[in-house]
mmCIF file of C-alpha atoms in Angstrom:
data_model
loop_
_atom_site.group_PDB
_atom_site.id
_atom_site.type_symbol
_atom_site.label_atom_id
_atom_site.label_comp_id
_atom_site.label_asym_id
_atom_site.label_seq_id
_atom_site.Cartn_x
_atom_site.Cartn_y
_atom_site.Cartn_z
ATOM 1 C CA UNK A 1 45.293 2.844 -2.760
ATOM 2 C CA UNK A 2 41.939 1.600 -4.589
ATOM 3 C CA UNK A 3 39.819 2.189 -2.039
ATOM 4 C CA UNK A 4 41.237 5.870 -1.808
ATOM 5 C CA UNK A 5 40.649 6.163 -5.697
ATOM 6 C CA UNK A 6 37.076 5.003 -5.477
ATOM 7 C CA UNK A 7 36.159 6.956 -2.581
ATOM 8 C CA UNK A 8 37.598 10.104 -4.278
ATOM 9 C CA UNK A 9 35.908 8.991 -7.224
ATOM 10 C CA UNK A 10 32.648 8.447 -5.715
ATOM 11 C CA UNK A 11 32.385 11.998 -3.795
ATOM 12 C CA UNK A 12 33.515 13.962 -7.050
ATOM 13 C CA UNK A 13 30.213 12.171 -8.849
ATOM 14 C CA UNK A 14 27.909 12.782 -5.726
ATOM 15 C CA UNK A 15 29.136 16.614 -5.801
ATOM 16 C CA UNK A 16 28.586 16.740 -9.388
ATOM 17 C CA UNK A 17 25.235 15.062 -9.108
ATOM 18 C CA UNK A 18 24.130 17.386 -6.308
ATOM 19 C CA UNK A 19 25.199 20.160 -8.359
ATOM 20 C CA UNK A 20 22.596 19.223 -11.440
ATOM 21 C CA UNK A 21 20.178 18.418 -9.420
ATOM 22 C CA UNK A 22 20.594 22.112 -8.002
ATOM 23 C CA UNK A 23 20.486 23.711 -11.371
ATOM 24 C CA UNK A 24 17.531 21.790 -11.916
ATOM 25 C CA UNK A 25 15.429 23.257 -8.858
ATOM 26 C CA UNK A 26 16.494 26.541 -9.650
ATOM 27 C CA UNK A 27 15.188 26.359 -13.198
ATOM 28 C CA UNK A 28 12.114 25.344 -11.893
ATOM 29 C CA UNK A 29 12.450 28.240 -9.677
ATOM 30 C CA UNK A 30 12.524 30.415 -12.549
ATOM 31 C CA UNK A 31 9.566 28.280 -14.181
ATOM 32 C CA UNK A 32 7.592 29.448 -10.796
ATOM 33 C CA UNK A 33 8.517 32.706 -11.120
ATOM 34 C CA UNK A 34 7.425 33.354 -14.923
ATOM 35 C CA UNK A 35 4.148 31.378 -13.655
ATOM 36 C CA UNK A 36 3.736 33.974 -10.673
ATOM 37 C CA UNK A 37 4.606 37.121 -12.809
ATOM 38 C CA UNK A 38 1.680 35.912 -15.435
ATOM 39 C CA UNK A 39 -0.712 34.998 -12.621
ATOM 40 C CA UNK A 40 -0.570 38.640 -10.956
ATOM 41 C CA UNK A 41 -0.314 40.179 -13.918
ATOM 42 C CA UNK A 42 -4.391 38.577 -14.840
ATOM 43 C CA UNK A 43 -4.988 39.324 -11.142
ATOM 44 C CA UNK A 44 -4.411 42.854 -11.699
ATOM 45 C CA UNK A 45 -6.655 42.905 -14.769
ATOM 46 C CA UNK A 46 -9.483 41.282 -13.153
ATOM 47 C CA UNK A 47 -9.342 43.119 -10.308
ATOM 48 C CA UNK A 48 -9.113 46.116 -12.958
ATOM 49 C CA UNK A 49 -12.611 44.959 -14.603
ATOM 50 C CA UNK A 50 -13.978 44.118 -11.324
ATOM 51 C CA UNK A 51 -13.520 48.139 -10.170
ATOM 52 C CA UNK A 52 -14.435 49.225 -13.353
ATOM 53 C CA UNK A 53 -17.668 47.381 -13.267
ATOM 54 C CA UNK A 54 -18.359 48.188 -9.655
ATOM 55 C CA UNK A 55 -16.176 50.841 -8.134
ATOM 56 C CA UNK A 56 -15.677 48.613 -5.540
ATOM 57 C CA UNK A 57 -12.056 49.235 -3.096
ATOM 58 C CA UNK A 58 -11.462 46.317 -2.840
ATOM 59 C CA UNK A 59 -11.107 46.127 -6.293
ATOM 60 C CA UNK A 60 -8.859 48.743 -6.580
ATOM 61 C CA UNK A 61 -6.859 47.313 -3.905
ATOM 62 C CA UNK A 62 -6.297 43.906 -5.423
ATOM 63 C CA UNK A 63 -5.421 45.677 -8.670
ATOM 64 C CA UNK A 64 -2.860 47.548 -6.087
ATOM 65 C CA UNK A 65 -1.265 44.519 -4.608
ATOM 66 C CA UNK A 66 -1.240 42.545 -7.970
ATOM 67 C CA UNK A 67 0.241 45.234 -9.710
ATOM 68 C CA UNK A 68 2.871 45.390 -7.204
ATOM 69 C CA UNK A 69 3.357 41.942 -7.008
ATOM 70 C CA UNK A 70 3.921 41.325 -10.408
ATOM 71 C CA UNK A 71 6.650 43.790 -10.619
ATOM 72 C CA UNK A 72 8.463 42.028 -7.163
ATOM 73 C CA UNK A 73 8.179 38.923 -9.515
ATOM 74 C CA UNK A 74 9.509 40.148 -12.305
ATOM 75 C CA UNK A 75 12.753 41.584 -10.385
ATOM 76 C CA UNK A 76 13.123 37.664 -8.403
ATOM 77 C CA UNK A 77 12.875 36.495 -12.417
ATOM 78 C CA UNK A 78 15.858 38.472 -13.286
ATOM 79 C CA UNK A 79 17.790 37.717 -10.606
ATOM 80 C CA UNK A 80 17.599 34.350 -10.933
ATOM 81 C CA UNK A 81 17.964 34.767 -14.634
ATOM 82 C CA UNK A 82 21.628 36.032 -13.678
ATOM 83 C CA UNK A 83 23.520 33.123 -15.366
ATOM 84 C CA UNK A 84 21.809 33.698 -18.844
ATOM 85 C CA UNK A 85 22.120 37.098 -20.593
ATOM 86 C CA UNK A 86 20.287 36.023 -23.578
ATOM 87 C CA UNK A 87 16.762 35.848 -20.944
ATOM 88 C CA UNK A 88 17.771 38.357 -18.820
ATOM 89 C CA UNK A 89 17.562 40.257 -22.164
ATOM 90 C CA UNK A 90 14.165 39.244 -22.735
ATOM 91 C CA UNK A 91 13.167 40.615 -19.136
ATOM 92 C CA UNK A 92 14.126 43.639 -19.131
ATOM 93 C CA UNK A 93 12.059 43.923 -22.824
ATOM 94 C CA UNK A 94 9.344 42.813 -20.266
ATOM 95 C CA UNK A 95 9.535 44.917 -17.702
ATOM 96 C CA UNK A 96 8.055 48.305 -19.349
ATOM 97 C CA UNK A 97 5.614 46.186 -21.305
ATOM 98 C CA UNK A 98 4.619 45.116 -18.315
ATOM 99 C CA UNK A 99 4.604 48.367 -16.423
ATOM 100 C CA UNK A 100 2.588 49.907 -19.590
ATOM 101 C CA UNK A 101 -0.228 47.700 -19.262
ATOM 102 C CA UNK A 102 -0.496 47.925 -16.019
ATOM 103 C CA UNK A 103 -0.627 51.935 -15.799
ATOM 104 C CA UNK A 104 -2.672 51.826 -18.921
ATOM 105 C CA UNK A 105 -5.446 49.595 -16.511
ATOM 106 C CA UNK A 106 -4.823 51.794 -13.615
ATOM 107 C CA UNK A 107 -5.641 54.973 -15.989
ATOM 108 C CA UNK A 108 -8.603 52.964 -16.857
ATOM 109 C CA UNK A 109 -10.077 52.892 -13.659
ATOM 110 C CA UNK A 110 -10.358 56.451 -12.942
ATOM 111 C CA UNK A 111 -14.223 56.462 -13.814
ATOM 112 C CA UNK A 112 -15.991 53.585 -12.674
ATOM 113 C CA UNK A 113 -19.358 52.193 -14.548
ATOM 114 C CA UNK A 114 -18.008 53.717 -17.144
ATOM 115 C CA UNK A 115 -17.116 50.618 -19.310
ATOM 116 C CA UNK A 116 -17.812 51.776 -22.716
ATOM 117 C CA UNK A 117 -15.131 54.471 -22.329
ATOM 118 C CA UNK A 118 -12.189 52.454 -20.438
ATOM 119 C CA UNK A 119 -12.720 48.603 -20.895
ATOM 120 C CA UNK A 120 -10.271 48.516 -24.014
ATOM 121 C CA UNK A 121 -7.848 49.798 -21.793
ATOM 122 C CA UNK A 122 -8.010 46.434 -19.505
ATOM 123 C CA UNK A 123 -8.645 43.846 -22.300
ATOM 124 C CA UNK A 124 -6.065 41.089 -23.204
ATOM 125 C CA UNK A 125 -5.732 41.883 -27.044
ATOM 126 C CA UNK A 126 -3.874 44.814 -26.976
ATOM 127 C CA UNK A 127 -0.371 44.941 -28.877
ATOM 128 C CA UNK A 128 1.608 45.464 -25.548
ATOM 129 C CA UNK A 129 -0.336 41.934 -23.994
ATOM 130 C CA UNK A 130 0.606 40.151 -27.268
ATOM 131 C CA UNK A 131 4.409 40.977 -27.029
ATOM 132 C CA UNK A 132 3.920 40.143 -23.281
ATOM 133 C CA UNK A 133 2.622 36.961 -24.278
ATOM 134 C CA UNK A 134 5.755 36.561 -26.774
ATOM 135 C CA UNK A 135 8.309 37.155 -24.036
ATOM 136 C CA UNK A 136 6.264 34.414 -21.986
ATOM 137 C CA UNK A 137 6.462 32.004 -24.736
ATOM 138 C CA UNK A 138 9.811 32.598 -25.601
ATOM 139 C CA UNK A 139 11.315 32.828 -21.698
ATOM 140 C CA UNK A 140 9.238 29.902 -20.656
ATOM 141 C CA UNK A 141 10.029 27.478 -23.958
ATOM 142 C CA UNK A 142 13.546 28.276 -23.096
ATOM 143 C CA UNK A 143 13.391 28.232 -19.438
ATOM 144 C CA UNK A 144 11.452 24.278 -20.342
ATOM 145 C CA UNK A 145 14.360 23.287 -22.433
ATOM 146 C CA UNK A 146 16.885 23.854 -19.877
ATOM 147 C CA UNK A 147 14.567 22.025 -17.432
ATOM 148 C CA UNK A 148 14.689 18.581 -19.702
ATOM 149 C CA UNK A 149 18.806 18.970 -20.791
ATOM 150 C CA UNK A 150 19.066 19.465 -16.896
ATOM 151 C CA UNK A 151 16.921 16.646 -15.478
ATOM 152 C CA UNK A 152 18.956 14.594 -18.246
ATOM 153 C CA UNK A 153 22.558 15.174 -16.990
ATOM 154 C CA UNK A 154 21.284 15.005 -13.244
ATOM 155 C CA UNK A 155 19.793 11.784 -13.554
ATOM 156 C CA UNK A 156 22.741 10.606 -15.203
ATOM 157 C CA UNK A 157 25.400 12.170 -12.804
ATOM 158 C CA UNK A 158 23.153 10.229 -10.345
ATOM 159 C CA UNK A 159 22.864 6.662 -11.734
ATOM 160 C CA UNK A 160 26.815 7.349 -12.796
ATOM 161 C CA UNK A 161 27.116 8.165 -8.747
ATOM 162 C CA UNK A 162 25.493 5.005 -7.840
ATOM 163 C CA UNK A 163 27.136 2.424 -10.188
ATOM 164 C CA UNK A 164 30.517 4.177 -9.018
ATOM 165 C CA UNK A 165 29.694 3.671 -5.258
ATOM 166 C CA UNK A 166 28.209 0.204 -5.893
ATOM 167 C CA UNK A 167 31.070 -0.853 -7.909
ATOM 168 C CA UNK A 168 33.789 0.566 -4.864
ATOM 169 C CA UNK A 169 31.506 -1.811 -2.122
ATOM 170 C CA UNK A 170 31.897 -4.537 -4.766
ATOM 171 C CA UNK A 171 36.056 -3.915 -4.990
ATOM 172 C CA UNK A 172 35.982 -2.919 -0.931
ATOM 173 C CA UNK A 173 34.726 -6.183 -0.430
ATOM 174 C CA UNK A 174 36.669 -8.602 -2.815
ATOM 175 C CA UNK A 175 39.553 -6.663 -1.060
ATOM 176 C CA UNK A 176 38.882 -7.392 2.353
ATOM 177 C CA UNK A 177 38.223 -11.256 1.115
ATOM 178 C CA UNK A 178 41.411 -11.325 -0.704
ATOM 179 C CA UNK A 179 42.812 -10.009 2.484
ATOM 180 C CA UNK A 180 41.241 -12.311 4.757
ATOM 181 C CA UNK A 181 42.414 -15.388 2.872
ATOM 182 C CA UNK A 182 46.203 -13.688 2.908
ATOM 183 C CA UNK A 183 45.859 -13.707 6.835
ATOM 184 C CA UNK A 184 44.601 -17.198 7.005
ATOM 185 C CA UNK A 185 47.103 -18.515 4.747
ATOM 186 C CA UNK A 186 49.694 -17.010 6.596
ATOM 187 C CA UNK A 187 48.524 -18.308 10.141
ATOM 188 C CA UNK A 188 47.775 -21.533 8.580
ATOM 189 C CA UNK A 189 51.287 -21.862 7.567
#
């Protein structure tokens, strides 16, 4: 009975430890998507400037791809945050700001070579950009807190599971030794 009890407790703790580790991976995935959104936005901005300065199609194509990827990463980010309505609200505020920035950049790309007139549409200091940065910081800070919490929980679960397995092994060994001593005593008598 003791071995069955220890085995069941060990199994439950190991399952809990694996769930905690999965949440750590989930949170790391959210942070990865947030970084991907920021990276794609920067890529779009750089390609918009490149197109505006040179008029080369490769920059226009790069911008179009970065635009698509930015929106795609935001959708993945929101899907990953299904467990946190507050974070989803932040992403919901982020999406229209990103779309406005990308649309402004796109409209600034209509006249390549005319940098003085359109360069302001693709600089990094507009009010929409500042709001996006603030939302990135809020989302990132919340996810970093979650990551620390979940990492600590995962480590704690793992340590507890290891101790239970070790204790179960020791108790199992002691039970086998006691049984063998008892059998030996009965056989000797």
